[in-house]
């Protein structure tokens, strides 16, 4: 794996508290803006603890983190936890959103801390 890609994966994993998650899949994308600029992104899928495969219906299991980051700017474009559930460590997100620290059957839910 390319060192730059590995650094981005580590950055995303640390930023979003995914130390107990396992990288399942990643893909790089390229897009052209209206200003004719090329932007490269890295889209990743991180499986939560205990999940090894897709669900029977071919979907990511509940708690999967799907994260897209711009490669050059390192800005996150999208962060989705499937089913709104996460097993990530507590993370505070600019804008007032955070991951609830109260355990609920091994799961954590998003809360608005504004």
PDB file of N, CA and C in Angstrom:
ATOM      1  N   UNK A   1       0.850  -1.174   0.000  1.00  0.00           N
ATOM      2  CA  UNK A   1       0.000   0.000   0.000  1.00  0.00           C
ATOM      3  C   UNK A   1       0.902   1.246   0.000  1.00  0.00           C
ATOM      4  N   UNK A   2       0.492   2.241  -0.760  1.00  0.00           N
ATOM      5  CA  UNK A   2       1.222   3.499  -0.852  1.00  0.00           C
ATOM      6  C   UNK A   2       1.297   4.171   0.525  1.00  0.00           C
ATOM      7  N   UNK A   3       2.456   4.742   0.845  1.00  0.00           N
ATOM      8  CA  UNK A   3       2.672   5.378   2.153  1.00  0.00           C
ATOM      9  C   UNK A   3       1.701   6.544   2.377  1.00  0.00           C
ATOM     10  N   UNK A   4       1.437   7.339   1.334  1.00  0.00           N
ATOM     11  CA  UNK A   4       0.526   8.475   1.461  1.00  0.00           C
ATOM     12  C   UNK A   4      -0.896   7.994   1.783  1.00  0.00           C
ATOM     13  N   UNK A   5      -1.321   6.936   1.127  1.00  0.00           N
ATOM     14  CA  UNK A   5      -2.657   6.365   1.389  1.00  0.00           C
ATOM     15  C   UNK A   5      -2.702   5.807   2.810  1.00  0.00           C
ATOM     16  N   UNK A   6      -1.651   5.103   3.218  1.00  0.00           N
ATOM     17  CA  UNK A   6      -1.606   4.563   4.580  1.00  0.00           C
ATOM     18  C   UNK A   6      -1.692   5.688   5.608  1.00  0.00           C
ATOM     19  N   UNK A   7      -1.028   6.805   5.362  1.00  0.00           N
ATOM     20  CA  UNK A   7      -1.092   7.949   6.270  1.00  0.00           C
ATOM     21  C   UNK A   7      -2.507   8.511   6.359  1.00  0.00           C
ATOM     22  N   UNK A   8      -3.216   8.582   5.215  1.00  0.00           N
ATOM     23  CA  UNK A   8      -4.605   9.058   5.221  1.00  0.00           C
ATOM     24  C   UNK A   8      -5.522   8.100   5.982  1.00  0.00           C
ATOM     25  N   UNK A   9      -5.288   6.807   5.818  1.00  0.00           N
ATOM     26  CA  UNK A   9      -6.090   5.817   6.539  1.00  0.00           C
ATOM     27  C   UNK A   9      -5.884   5.951   8.046  1.00  0.00           C
ATOM     28  N   UNK A  10      -4.644   6.108   8.454  1.00  0.00           N
ATOM     29  CA  UNK A  10      -4.328   6.281   9.874  1.00  0.00           C
ATOM     30  C   UNK A  10      -4.945   7.570  10.401  1.00  0.00           C
ATOM     31  N   UNK A  11      -4.856   8.637   9.612  1.00  0.00           N
ATOM     32  CA  UNK A  11      -5.447   9.922   9.989  1.00  0.00           C
ATOM     33  C   UNK A  11      -6.949   9.786  10.222  1.00  0.00           C
ATOM     34  N   UNK A  12      -7.655   9.157   9.297  1.00  0.00           N
ATOM     35  CA  UNK A  12      -9.108   8.972   9.436  1.00  0.00           C
ATOM     36  C   UNK A  12      -9.432   8.089  10.629  1.00  0.00           C
ATOM     37  N   UNK A  13      -8.682   7.018  10.796  1.00  0.00           N
ATOM     38  CA  UNK A  13      -8.925   6.105  11.906  1.00  0.00           C
ATOM     39  C   UNK A  13      -8.757   6.804  13.251  1.00  0.00           C
ATOM     40  N   UNK A  14      -7.719   7.607  13.372  1.00  0.00           N
ATOM     41  CA  UNK A  14      -7.479   8.323  14.626  1.00  0.00           C
ATOM     42  C   UNK A  14      -8.487   9.452  14.833  1.00  0.00           C
ATOM     43  N   UNK A  15      -8.778  10.207  13.783  1.00  0.00           N
ATOM     44  CA  UNK A  15      -9.699  11.339  13.875  1.00  0.00           C
ATOM     45  C   UNK A  15     -11.093  10.905  14.325  1.00  0.00           C
ATOM     46  N   UNK A  16     -11.549   9.774  13.824  1.00  0.00           N
ATOM     47  CA  UNK A  16     -12.919   9.324  14.102  1.00  0.00           C
ATOM     48  C   UNK A  16     -12.997   8.231  15.154  1.00  0.00           C
ATOM     49  N   UNK A  17     -11.894   7.972  15.872  1.00  0.00           N
ATOM     50  CA  UNK A  17     -11.921   7.026  16.995  1.00  0.00           C
ATOM     51  C   UNK A  17     -12.195   5.596  16.597  1.00  0.00           C
ATOM     52  N   UNK A  18     -11.605   5.160  15.486  1.00  0.00           N
ATOM     53  CA  UNK A  18     -11.892   3.829  14.952  1.00  0.00           C
ATOM     54  C   UNK A  18     -10.814   2.801  15.282  1.00  0.00           C
ATOM     55  N   UNK A  19     -10.161   2.939  16.425  1.00  0.00           N
ATOM     56  CA  UNK A  19      -9.053   2.027  16.750  1.00  0.00           C
ATOM     57  C   UNK A  19      -9.508   0.568  16.861  1.00  0.00           C
ATOM     58  N   UNK A  20     -10.765   0.340  17.231  1.00  0.00           N
ATOM     59  CA  UNK A  20     -11.256  -1.036  17.331  1.00  0.00           C
ATOM     60  C   UNK A  20     -11.988  -1.482  16.053  1.00  0.00           C
ATOM     61  N   UNK A  21     -11.986  -0.651  15.018  1.00  0.00           N
ATOM     62  CA  UNK A  21     -12.584  -0.988  13.724  1.00  0.00           C
ATOM     63  C   UNK A  21     -11.536  -1.608  12.810  1.00  0.00           C
ATOM     64  N   UNK A  22     -12.002  -2.305  11.787  1.00  0.00           N
ATOM     65  CA  UNK A  22     -11.115  -2.927  10.808  1.00  0.00           C
ATOM     66  C   UNK A  22     -11.433  -2.365   9.425  1.00  0.00           C
ATOM     67  N   UNK A  23     -10.395  -1.925   8.725  1.00  0.00           N
ATOM     68  CA  UNK A  23     -10.600  -1.437   7.363  1.00  0.00           C
ATOM     69  C   UNK A  23     -11.048  -2.592   6.487  1.00  0.00           C
ATOM     70  N   UNK A  24     -12.228  -2.454   5.894  1.00  0.00           N
ATOM     71  CA  UNK A  24     -12.781  -3.498   5.036  1.00  0.00           C
ATOM     72  C   UNK A  24     -12.470  -3.232   3.567  1.00  0.00           C
ATOM     73  N   UNK A  25     -12.577  -1.960   3.172  1.00  0.00           N
ATOM     74  CA  UNK A  25     -12.465  -1.640   1.752  1.00  0.00           C
ATOM     75  C   UNK A  25     -12.106  -0.170   1.595  1.00  0.00           C
ATOM     76  N   UNK A  26     -11.338   0.134   0.552  1.00  0.00           N
ATOM     77  CA  UNK A  26     -11.107   1.539   0.208  1.00  0.00           C
ATOM     78  C   UNK A  26     -10.981   1.667  -1.302  1.00  0.00           C
ATOM     79  N   UNK A  27     -11.313   2.851  -1.793  1.00  0.00           N
ATOM     80  CA  UNK A  27     -11.219   3.136  -3.226  1.00  0.00           C
ATOM     81  C   UNK A  27     -10.889   4.614  -3.391  1.00  0.00           C
ATOM     82  N   UNK A  28     -10.084   4.905  -4.391  1.00  0.00           N
ATOM     83  CA  UNK A  28      -9.774   6.297  -4.710  1.00  0.00           C
ATOM     84  C   UNK A  28     -10.646   6.718  -5.885  1.00  0.00           C
ATOM     85  N   UNK A  29     -11.154   7.952  -5.812  1.00  0.00           N
ATOM     86  CA  UNK A  29     -12.004   8.502  -6.860  1.00  0.00           C
ATOM     87  C   UNK A  29     -11.404   9.802  -7.374  1.00  0.00           C
ATOM     88  N   UNK A  30     -11.764  10.129  -8.592  1.00  0.00           N
ATOM     89  CA  UNK A  30     -11.315  11.369  -9.221  1.00  0.00           C
ATOM     90  C   UNK A  30     -12.540  12.075  -9.774  1.00  0.00           C
ATOM     91  N   UNK A  31     -12.605  13.395  -9.549  1.00  0.00           N
ATOM     92  CA  UNK A  31     -13.715  14.152 -10.123  1.00  0.00           C
ATOM     93  C   UNK A  31     -13.190  15.482 -10.648  1.00  0.00           C
ATOM     94  N   UNK A  32     -13.907  16.017 -11.592  1.00  0.00           N
ATOM     95  CA  UNK A  32     -13.562  17.294 -12.198  1.00  0.00           C
ATOM     96  C   UNK A  32     -14.598  18.325 -11.772  1.00  0.00           C
ATOM     97  N   UNK A  33     -14.143  19.451 -11.208  1.00  0.00           N
ATOM     98  CA  UNK A  33     -15.062  20.490 -10.758  1.00  0.00           C
ATOM     99  C   UNK A  33     -15.488  21.359 -11.938  1.00  0.00           C
ATOM    100  N   UNK A  34     -16.452  22.241 -11.677  1.00  0.00           N
ATOM    101  CA  UNK A  34     -16.899  23.176 -12.715  1.00  0.00           C
ATOM    102  C   UNK A  34     -15.781  24.119 -13.149  1.00  0.00           C
ATOM    103  N   UNK A  35     -14.796  24.294 -12.289  1.00  0.00           N
ATOM    104  CA  UNK A  35     -13.649  25.159 -12.608  1.00  0.00           C
ATOM    105  C   UNK A  35     -12.522  24.375 -13.275  1.00  0.00           C
ATOM    106  N   UNK A  36     -12.850  23.158 -13.686  1.00  0.00           N
ATOM    107  CA  UNK A  36     -11.905  22.282 -14.385  1.00  0.00           C
ATOM    108  C   UNK A  36     -10.714  21.879 -13.500  1.00  0.00           C
ATOM    109  N   UNK A  37     -10.955  21.782 -12.193  1.00  0.00           N
ATOM    110  CA  UNK A  37      -9.941  21.318 -11.262  1.00  0.00           C
ATOM    111  C   UNK A  37     -10.202  19.848 -10.949  1.00  0.00           C
ATOM    112  N   UNK A  38      -9.143  19.090 -10.815  1.00  0.00           N
ATOM    113  CA  UNK A  38      -9.277  17.676 -10.476  1.00  0.00           C
ATOM    114  C   UNK A  38      -9.133  17.504  -8.976  1.00  0.00           C
ATOM    115  N   UNK A  39     -10.090  16.803  -8.384  1.00  0.00           N
ATOM    116  CA  UNK A  39     -10.063  16.503  -6.954  1.00  0.00           C
ATOM    117  C   UNK A  39     -10.050  14.983  -6.804  1.00  0.00           C
ATOM    118  N   UNK A  40      -9.130  14.511  -5.974  1.00  0.00           N
ATOM    119  CA  UNK A  40      -9.018  13.084  -5.688  1.00  0.00           C
ATOM    120  C   UNK A  40      -9.519  12.842  -4.272  1.00  0.00           C
ATOM    121  N   UNK A  41     -10.316  11.796  -4.112  1.00  0.00           N
ATOM    122  CA  UNK A  41     -10.830  11.442  -2.792  1.00  0.00           C
ATOM    123  C   UNK A  41     -10.517   9.986  -2.483  1.00  0.00           C
ATOM    124  N   UNK A  42     -10.493   9.693  -1.201  1.00  0.00           N
ATOM    125  CA  UNK A  42     -10.325   8.328  -0.721  1.00  0.00           C
ATOM    126  C   UNK A  42     -11.585   7.980   0.058  1.00  0.00           C
ATOM    127  N   UNK A  43     -12.302   6.967  -0.386  1.00  0.00           N
ATOM    128  CA  UNK A  43     -13.517   6.522   0.287  1.00  0.00           C
ATOM    129  C   UNK A  43     -13.208   5.206   0.996  1.00  0.00           C
ATOM    130  N   UNK A  44     -13.507   5.151   2.295  1.00  0.00           N
ATOM    131  CA  UNK A  44     -13.172   3.977   3.092  1.00  0.00           C
ATOM    132  C   UNK A  44     -14.404   3.404   3.777  1.00  0.00           C
ATOM    133  N   UNK A  45     -14.358   2.104   4.023  1.00  0.00           N
ATOM    134  CA  UNK A  45     -15.397   1.412   4.792  1.00  0.00           C
ATOM    135  C   UNK A  45     -14.693   0.670   5.923  1.00  0.00           C
ATOM    136  N   UNK A  46     -15.097   0.989   7.139  1.00  0.00           N
ATOM    137  CA  UNK A  46     -14.507   0.405   8.342  1.00  0.00           C
ATOM    138  C   UNK A  46     -15.567  -0.431   9.052  1.00  0.00           C
ATOM    139  N   UNK A  47     -15.295  -1.714   9.244  1.00  0.00           N
ATOM    140  CA  UNK A  47     -16.246  -2.590   9.924  1.00  0.00           C
ATOM    141  C   UNK A  47     -16.044  -2.528  11.433  1.00  0.00           C
ATOM    142  N   UNK A  48     -17.160  -2.532  12.181  1.00  0.00           N
ATOM    143  CA  UNK A  48     -17.067  -2.502  13.642  1.00  0.00           C
ATOM    144  C   UNK A  48     -16.583  -3.846  14.193  1.00  0.00           C
ATOM    145  N   UNK A  49     -16.217  -3.867  15.464  1.00  0.00           N
ATOM    146  CA  UNK A  49     -15.743  -5.117  16.070  1.00  0.00           C
ATOM    147  C   UNK A  49     -16.763  -6.239  15.918  1.00  0.00           C
ATOM    148  N   UNK A  50     -16.276  -7.419  15.592  1.00  0.00           N
ATOM    149  CA  UNK A  50     -17.127  -8.598  15.484  1.00  0.00           C
ATOM    150  C   UNK A  50     -17.809  -8.774  14.140  1.00  0.00           C
ATOM    151  N   UNK A  51     -17.674  -7.816  13.248  1.00  0.00           N
ATOM    152  CA  UNK A  51     -18.286  -7.921  11.920  1.00  0.00           C
ATOM    153  C   UNK A  51     -17.189  -8.197  10.897  1.00  0.00           C
ATOM    154  N   UNK A  52     -17.330  -9.267  10.155  1.00  0.00           N
ATOM    155  CA  UNK A  52     -16.308  -9.677   9.196  1.00  0.00           C
ATOM    156  C   UNK A  52     -16.763  -9.592   7.745  1.00  0.00           C
ATOM    157  N   UNK A  53     -18.079  -9.623   7.530  1.00  0.00           N
ATOM    158  CA  UNK A  53     -18.602  -9.664   6.163  1.00  0.00           C
ATOM    159  C   UNK A  53     -19.830  -8.753   6.042  1.00  0.00           C
ATOM    160  N   UNK A  54     -20.263  -8.586   4.801  1.00  0.00           N
ATOM    161  CA  UNK A  54     -21.499  -7.849   4.537  1.00  0.00           C
ATOM    162  C   UNK A  54     -22.680  -8.628   5.102  1.00  0.00           C
ATOM    163  N   UNK A  55     -23.782  -7.938   5.362  1.00  0.00           N
ATOM    164  CA  UNK A  55     -25.007  -8.607   5.793  1.00  0.00           C
ATOM    165  C   UNK A  55     -25.509  -9.515   4.682  1.00  0.00           C
ATOM    166  N   UNK A  56     -26.465 -10.367   5.010  1.00  0.00           N
ATOM    167  CA  UNK A  56     -27.032 -11.302   4.027  1.00  0.00           C
ATOM    168  C   UNK A  56     -27.563 -10.601   2.788  1.00  0.00           C
ATOM    169  N   UNK A  57     -28.089  -9.379   2.959  1.00  0.00           N
ATOM    170  CA  UNK A  57     -28.651  -8.647   1.827  1.00  0.00           C
ATOM    171  C   UNK A  57     -27.590  -7.869   1.045  1.00  0.00           C
ATOM    172  N   UNK A  58     -26.305  -8.060   1.406  1.00  0.00           N
ATOM    173  CA  UNK A  58     -25.217  -7.405   0.678  1.00  0.00           C
ATOM    174  C   UNK A  58     -24.902  -6.001   1.150  1.00  0.00           C
ATOM    175  N   UNK A  59     -25.540  -5.564   2.236  1.00  0.00           N
ATOM    176  CA  UNK A  59     -25.311  -4.222   2.775  1.00  0.00           C
ATOM    177  C   UNK A  59     -24.242  -4.259   3.865  1.00  0.00           C
ATOM    178  N   UNK A  60     -23.654  -3.093   4.122  1.00  0.00           N
ATOM    179  CA  UNK A  60     -22.705  -2.994   5.222  1.00  0.00           C
ATOM    180  C   UNK A  60     -23.437  -3.234   6.537  1.00  0.00           C
ATOM    181  N   UNK A  61     -22.792  -3.914   7.483  1.00  0.00           N
ATOM    182  CA  UNK A  61     -23.447  -4.160   8.773  1.00  0.00           C
ATOM    183  C   UNK A  61     -23.624  -2.874   9.577  1.00  0.00           C
ATOM    184  N   UNK A  62     -24.610  -2.880  10.454  1.00  0.00           N
ATOM    185  CA  UNK A  62     -24.872  -1.746  11.329  1.00  0.00           C
ATOM    186  C   UNK A  62     -23.599  -1.384  12.090  1.00  0.00           C
ATOM    187  N   UNK A  63     -23.311  -0.093  12.160  1.00  0.00           N
ATOM    188  CA  UNK A  63     -22.123   0.370  12.862  1.00  0.00           C
ATOM    189  C   UNK A  63     -20.927   0.595  11.957  1.00  0.00           C
ATOM    190  N   UNK A  64     -21.026   0.173  10.685  1.00  0.00           N
ATOM    191  CA  UNK A  64     -19.934   0.409   9.740  1.00  0.00           C
ATOM    192  C   UNK A  64     -19.732   1.908   9.556  1.00  0.00           C
ATOM    193  N   UNK A  65     -18.463   2.333   9.535  1.00  0.00           N
ATOM    194  CA  UNK A  65     -18.133   3.735   9.274  1.00  0.00           C
ATOM    195  C   UNK A  65     -17.729   3.861   7.807  1.00  0.00           C
ATOM    196  N   UNK A  66     -18.412   4.733   7.080  1.00  0.00           N
ATOM    197  CA  UNK A  66     -18.080   5.013   5.677  1.00  0.00           C
ATOM    198  C   UNK A  66     -17.585   6.453   5.645  1.00  0.00           C
ATOM    199  N   UNK A  67     -16.307   6.620   5.310  1.00  0.00           N
ATOM    200  CA  UNK A  67     -15.659   7.929   5.407  1.00  0.00           C
ATOM    201  C   UNK A  67     -15.004   8.283   4.084  1.00  0.00           C
ATOM    202  N   UNK A  68     -15.294   9.504   3.603  1.00  0.00           N
ATOM    203  CA  UNK A  68     -14.662  10.004   2.384  1.00  0.00           C
ATOM    204  C   UNK A  68     -13.848  11.243   2.727  1.00  0.00           C
ATOM    205  N   UNK A  69     -12.584  11.251   2.293  1.00  0.00           N
ATOM    206  CA  UNK A  69     -11.678  12.358   2.592  1.00  0.00           C
ATOM    207  C   UNK A  69     -10.985  12.795   1.299  1.00  0.00           C
ATOM    208  N   UNK A  70     -10.827  14.117   1.138  1.00  0.00           N
ATOM    209  CA  UNK A  70     -10.076  14.630  -0.005  1.00  0.00           C
ATOM    210  C   UNK A  70      -8.599  14.352   0.233  1.00  0.00           C
ATOM    211  N   UNK A  71      -7.943  13.777  -0.746  1.00  0.00           N
ATOM    212  CA  UNK A  71      -6.573  13.311  -0.578  1.00  0.00           C
ATOM    213  C   UNK A  71      -5.598  14.457  -0.327  1.00  0.00           C
ATOM    214  N   UNK A  72      -5.683  15.534  -1.080  1.00  0.00           N
ATOM    215  CA  UNK A  72      -4.693  16.598  -0.959  1.00  0.00           C
ATOM    216  C   UNK A  72      -4.959  17.536   0.212  1.00  0.00           C
ATOM    217  N   UNK A  73      -6.221  17.873   0.471  1.00  0.00           N
ATOM    218  CA  UNK A  73      -6.544  18.811   1.552  1.00  0.00           C
ATOM    219  C   UNK A  73      -6.755  18.119   2.895  1.00  0.00           C
ATOM    220  N   UNK A  74      -6.999  16.802   2.867  1.00  0.00           N
ATOM    221  CA  UNK A  74      -7.303  16.008   4.061  1.00  0.00           C
ATOM    222  C   UNK A  74      -8.605  16.449   4.730  1.00  0.00           C
ATOM    223  N   UNK A  75      -9.481  17.092   3.960  1.00  0.00           N
ATOM    224  CA  UNK A  75     -10.793  17.490   4.475  1.00  0.00           C
ATOM    225  C   UNK A  75     -11.761  16.319   4.320  1.00  0.00           C
ATOM    226  N   UNK A  76     -12.568  16.109   5.357  1.00  0.00           N
ATOM    227  CA  UNK A  76     -13.560  15.044   5.296  1.00  0.00           C
ATOM    228  C   UNK A  76     -14.785  15.555   4.559  1.00  0.00           C
ATOM    229  N   UNK A  77     -15.207  14.810   3.553  1.00  0.00           N
ATOM    230  CA  UNK A  77     -16.402  15.160   2.780  1.00  0.00           C
ATOM    231  C   UNK A  77     -17.641  14.517   3.366  1.00  0.00           C
ATOM    232  N   UNK A  78     -17.481  13.311   3.877  1.00  0.00           N
ATOM    233  CA  UNK A  78     -18.639  12.566   4.348  1.00  0.00           C
ATOM    234  C   UNK A  78     -18.208  11.566   5.415  1.00  0.00           C
ATOM    235  N   UNK A  79     -19.011  11.475   6.473  1.00  0.00           N
ATOM    236  CA  UNK A  79     -18.812  10.457   7.514  1.00  0.00           C
ATOM    237  C   UNK A  79     -20.188   9.906   7.853  1.00  0.00           C
ATOM    238  N   UNK A  80     -20.357   8.623   7.627  1.00  0.00           N
ATOM    239  CA  UNK A  80     -21.650   7.977   7.874  1.00  0.00           C
ATOM    240  C   UNK A  80     -21.405   6.737   8.729  1.00  0.00           C
ATOM    241  N   UNK A  81     -22.194   6.603   9.795  1.00  0.00           N
ATOM    242  CA  UNK A  81     -22.196   5.365  10.562  1.00  0.00           C
ATOM    243  C   UNK A  81     -23.509   4.662  10.217  1.00  0.00           C
ATOM    244  N   UNK A  82     -23.406   3.500   9.614  1.00  0.00           N
ATOM    245  CA  UNK A  82     -24.583   2.772   9.134  1.00  0.00           C
ATOM    246  C   UNK A  82     -25.541   2.513  10.289  1.00  0.00           C
ATOM    247  N   UNK A  83     -26.791   2.873  10.068  1.00  0.00           N
ATOM    248  CA  UNK A  83     -27.833   2.712  11.083  1.00  0.00           C
ATOM    249  C   UNK A  83     -27.768   3.770  12.172  1.00  0.00           C
ATOM    250  N   UNK A  84     -26.871   4.757  12.020  1.00  0.00           N
ATOM    251  CA  UNK A  84     -26.724   5.792  13.042  1.00  0.00           C
ATOM    252  C   UNK A  84     -26.081   5.272  14.316  1.00  0.00           C
ATOM    253  N   UNK A  85     -25.458   4.096  14.235  1.00  0.00           N
ATOM    254  CA  UNK A  85     -24.852   3.438  15.394  1.00  0.00           C
ATOM    255  C   UNK A  85     -23.345   3.401  15.201  1.00  0.00           C
ATOM    256  N   UNK A  86     -22.602   3.606  16.304  1.00  0.00           N
ATOM    257  CA  UNK A  86     -21.154   3.522  16.222  1.00  0.00           C
ATOM    258  C   UNK A  86     -20.574   2.818  17.438  1.00  0.00           C
ATOM    259  N   UNK A  87     -19.448   2.175  17.227  1.00  0.00           N
ATOM    260  CA  UNK A  87     -18.671   1.556  18.294  1.00  0.00           C
ATOM    261  C   UNK A  87     -17.360   2.314  18.461  1.00  0.00           C
ATOM    262  N   UNK A  88     -17.305   3.502  17.866  1.00  0.00           N
ATOM    263  CA  UNK A  88     -16.094   4.324  17.920  1.00  0.00           C
ATOM    264  C   UNK A  88     -15.898   4.890  19.315  1.00  0.00           C
ATOM    265  N   UNK A  89     -14.647   5.302  19.571  1.00  0.00           N
ATOM    266  CA  UNK A  89     -14.344   5.998  20.810  1.00  0.00           C
ATOM    267  C   UNK A  89     -15.015   7.365  20.748  1.00  0.00           C
ATOM    268  N   UNK A  90     -15.166   8.014  21.861  1.00  0.00           N
ATOM    269  CA  UNK A  90     -15.786   9.338  21.894  1.00  0.00           C
ATOM    270  C   UNK A  90     -15.022  10.320  21.028  1.00  0.00           C
ATOM    271  N   UNK A  91     -15.754  11.065  20.236  1.00  0.00           N
ATOM    272  CA  UNK A  91     -15.166  12.039  19.331  1.00  0.00           C
ATOM    273  C   UNK A  91     -15.991  13.310  19.418  1.00  0.00           C
ATOM    274  N   UNK A  92     -15.333  14.451  19.500  1.00  0.00           N
ATOM    275  CA  UNK A  92     -16.029  15.730  19.480  1.00  0.00           C
ATOM    276  C   UNK A  92     -15.845  16.333  18.101  1.00  0.00           C
ATOM    277  N   UNK A  93     -16.919  16.750  17.489  1.00  0.00           N
ATOM    278  CA  UNK A  93     -16.905  17.230  16.117  1.00  0.00           C
ATOM    279  C   UNK A  93     -17.242  18.712  16.108  1.00  0.00           C
ATOM    280  N   UNK A  94     -16.453  19.495  15.408  1.00  0.00           N
ATOM    281  CA  UNK A  94     -16.703  20.931  15.309  1.00  0.00           C
ATOM    282  C   UNK A  94     -18.128  21.145  14.811  1.00  0.00           C
ATOM    283  N   UNK A  95     -18.834  22.026  15.466  1.00  0.00           N
ATOM    284  CA  UNK A  95     -20.222  22.281  15.095  1.00  0.00           C
ATOM    285  C   UNK A  95     -21.177  21.746  16.139  1.00  0.00           C
ATOM    286  N   UNK A  96     -20.653  21.035  17.149  1.00  0.00           N
ATOM    287  CA  UNK A  96     -21.500  20.640  18.257  1.00  0.00           C
ATOM    288  C   UNK A  96     -21.961  19.204  18.275  1.00  0.00           C
ATOM    289  N   UNK A  97     -21.647  18.413  17.277  1.00  0.00           N
ATOM    290  CA  UNK A  97     -22.061  17.020  17.297  1.00  0.00           C
ATOM    291  C   UNK A  97     -20.981  16.184  17.944  1.00  0.00           C
ATOM    292  N   UNK A  98     -21.374  15.194  18.684  1.00  0.00           N
ATOM    293  CA  UNK A  98     -20.407  14.289  19.295  1.00  0.00           C
ATOM    294  C   UNK A  98     -21.027  12.905  19.383  1.00  0.00           C
ATOM    295  N   UNK A  99     -20.193  11.943  19.744  1.00  0.00           N
ATOM    296  CA  UNK A  99     -20.682  10.585  19.935  1.00  0.00           C
ATOM    297  C   UNK A  99     -20.975  10.416  21.422  1.00  0.00           C
ATOM    298  N   UNK A 100     -22.150   9.959  21.726  1.00  0.00           N
ATOM    299  CA  UNK A 100     -22.571   9.782  23.103  1.00  0.00           C
ATOM    300  C   UNK A 100     -21.628   8.818  23.823  1.00  0.00           C
ATOM    301  N   UNK A 101     -21.231   9.194  25.026  1.00  0.00           N
ATOM    302  CA  UNK A 101     -20.314   8.364  25.800  1.00  0.00           C
ATOM    303  C   UNK A 101     -21.051   7.316  26.631  1.00  0.00           C
ATOM    304  N   UNK A 102     -22.359   7.438  26.726  1.00  0.00           N
ATOM    305  CA  UNK A 102     -23.121   6.485  27.514  1.00  0.00           C
ATOM    306  C   UNK A 102     -23.302   5.199  26.724  1.00  0.00           C
ATOM    307  N   UNK A 103     -22.782   4.111  27.256  1.00  0.00           N
ATOM    308  CA  UNK A 103     -22.918   2.818  26.593  1.00  0.00           C
ATOM    309  C   UNK A 103     -24.386   2.389  26.592  1.00  0.00           C
ATOM    310  N   UNK A 104     -24.838   1.852  25.495  1.00  0.00           N
ATOM    311  CA  UNK A 104     -26.212   1.366  25.372  1.00  0.00           C
ATOM    312  C   UNK A 104     -26.141  -0.010  24.724  1.00  0.00           C
ATOM    313  N   UNK A 105     -25.916  -1.010  25.519  1.00  0.00           N
ATOM    314  CA  UNK A 105     -25.827  -2.355  24.971  1.00  0.00           C
ATOM    315  C   UNK A 105     -24.644  -2.517  24.031  1.00  0.00           C
ATOM    316  N   UNK A 106     -23.542  -1.853  24.311  1.00  0.00           N
ATOM    317  CA  UNK A 106     -22.362  -1.970  23.467  1.00  0.00           C
ATOM    318  C   UNK A 106     -22.380  -1.038  22.272  1.00  0.00           C
ATOM    319  N   UNK A 107     -23.425  -0.253  22.109  1.00  0.00           N
ATOM    320  CA  UNK A 107     -23.536   0.677  20.989  1.00  0.00           C
ATOM    321  C   UNK A 107     -23.543   2.098  21.506  1.00  0.00           C
ATOM    322  N   UNK A 108     -23.204   3.013  20.621  1.00  0.00           N
ATOM    323  CA  UNK A 108     -23.288   4.426  20.964  1.00  0.00           C
ATOM    324  C   UNK A 108     -24.074   5.129  19.882  1.00  0.00           C
ATOM    325  N   UNK A 109     -24.846   6.114  20.277  1.00  0.00           N
ATOM    326  CA  UNK A 109     -25.653   6.857  19.327  1.00  0.00           C
ATOM    327  C   UNK A 109     -25.152   8.279  19.215  1.00  0.00           C
ATOM    328  N   UNK A 110     -25.380   8.892  18.039  1.00  0.00           N
ATOM    329  CA  UNK A 110     -25.018  10.297  17.839  1.00  0.00           C
ATOM    330  C   UNK A 110     -25.931  11.155  18.673  1.00  0.00           C
ATOM    331  N   UNK A 111     -25.372  12.189  19.285  1.00  0.00           N
ATOM    332  CA  UNK A 111     -26.191  13.181  19.998  1.00  0.00           C
ATOM    333  C   UNK A 111     -25.769  14.568  19.565  1.00  0.00           C
ATOM    334  N   UNK A 112     -26.662  15.513  19.684  1.00  0.00           N
ATOM    335  CA  UNK A 112     -26.345  16.894  19.400  1.00  0.00           C
ATOM    336  C   UNK A 112     -26.058  17.549  20.740  1.00  0.00           C
ATOM    337  N   UNK A 113     -24.800  17.996  20.927  1.00  0.00           N
ATOM    338  CA  UNK A 113     -24.400  18.538  22.216  1.00  0.00           C
ATOM    339  C   UNK A 113     -24.453  20.064  22.246  1.00  0.00           C
ATOM    340  N   UNK A 114     -25.163  20.676  21.299  1.00  0.00           N
ATOM    341  CA  UNK A 114     -25.274  22.142  21.272  1.00  0.00           C
ATOM    342  C   UNK A 114     -26.086  22.651  22.427  1.00  0.00           C
TER     343      UNK A 114
END
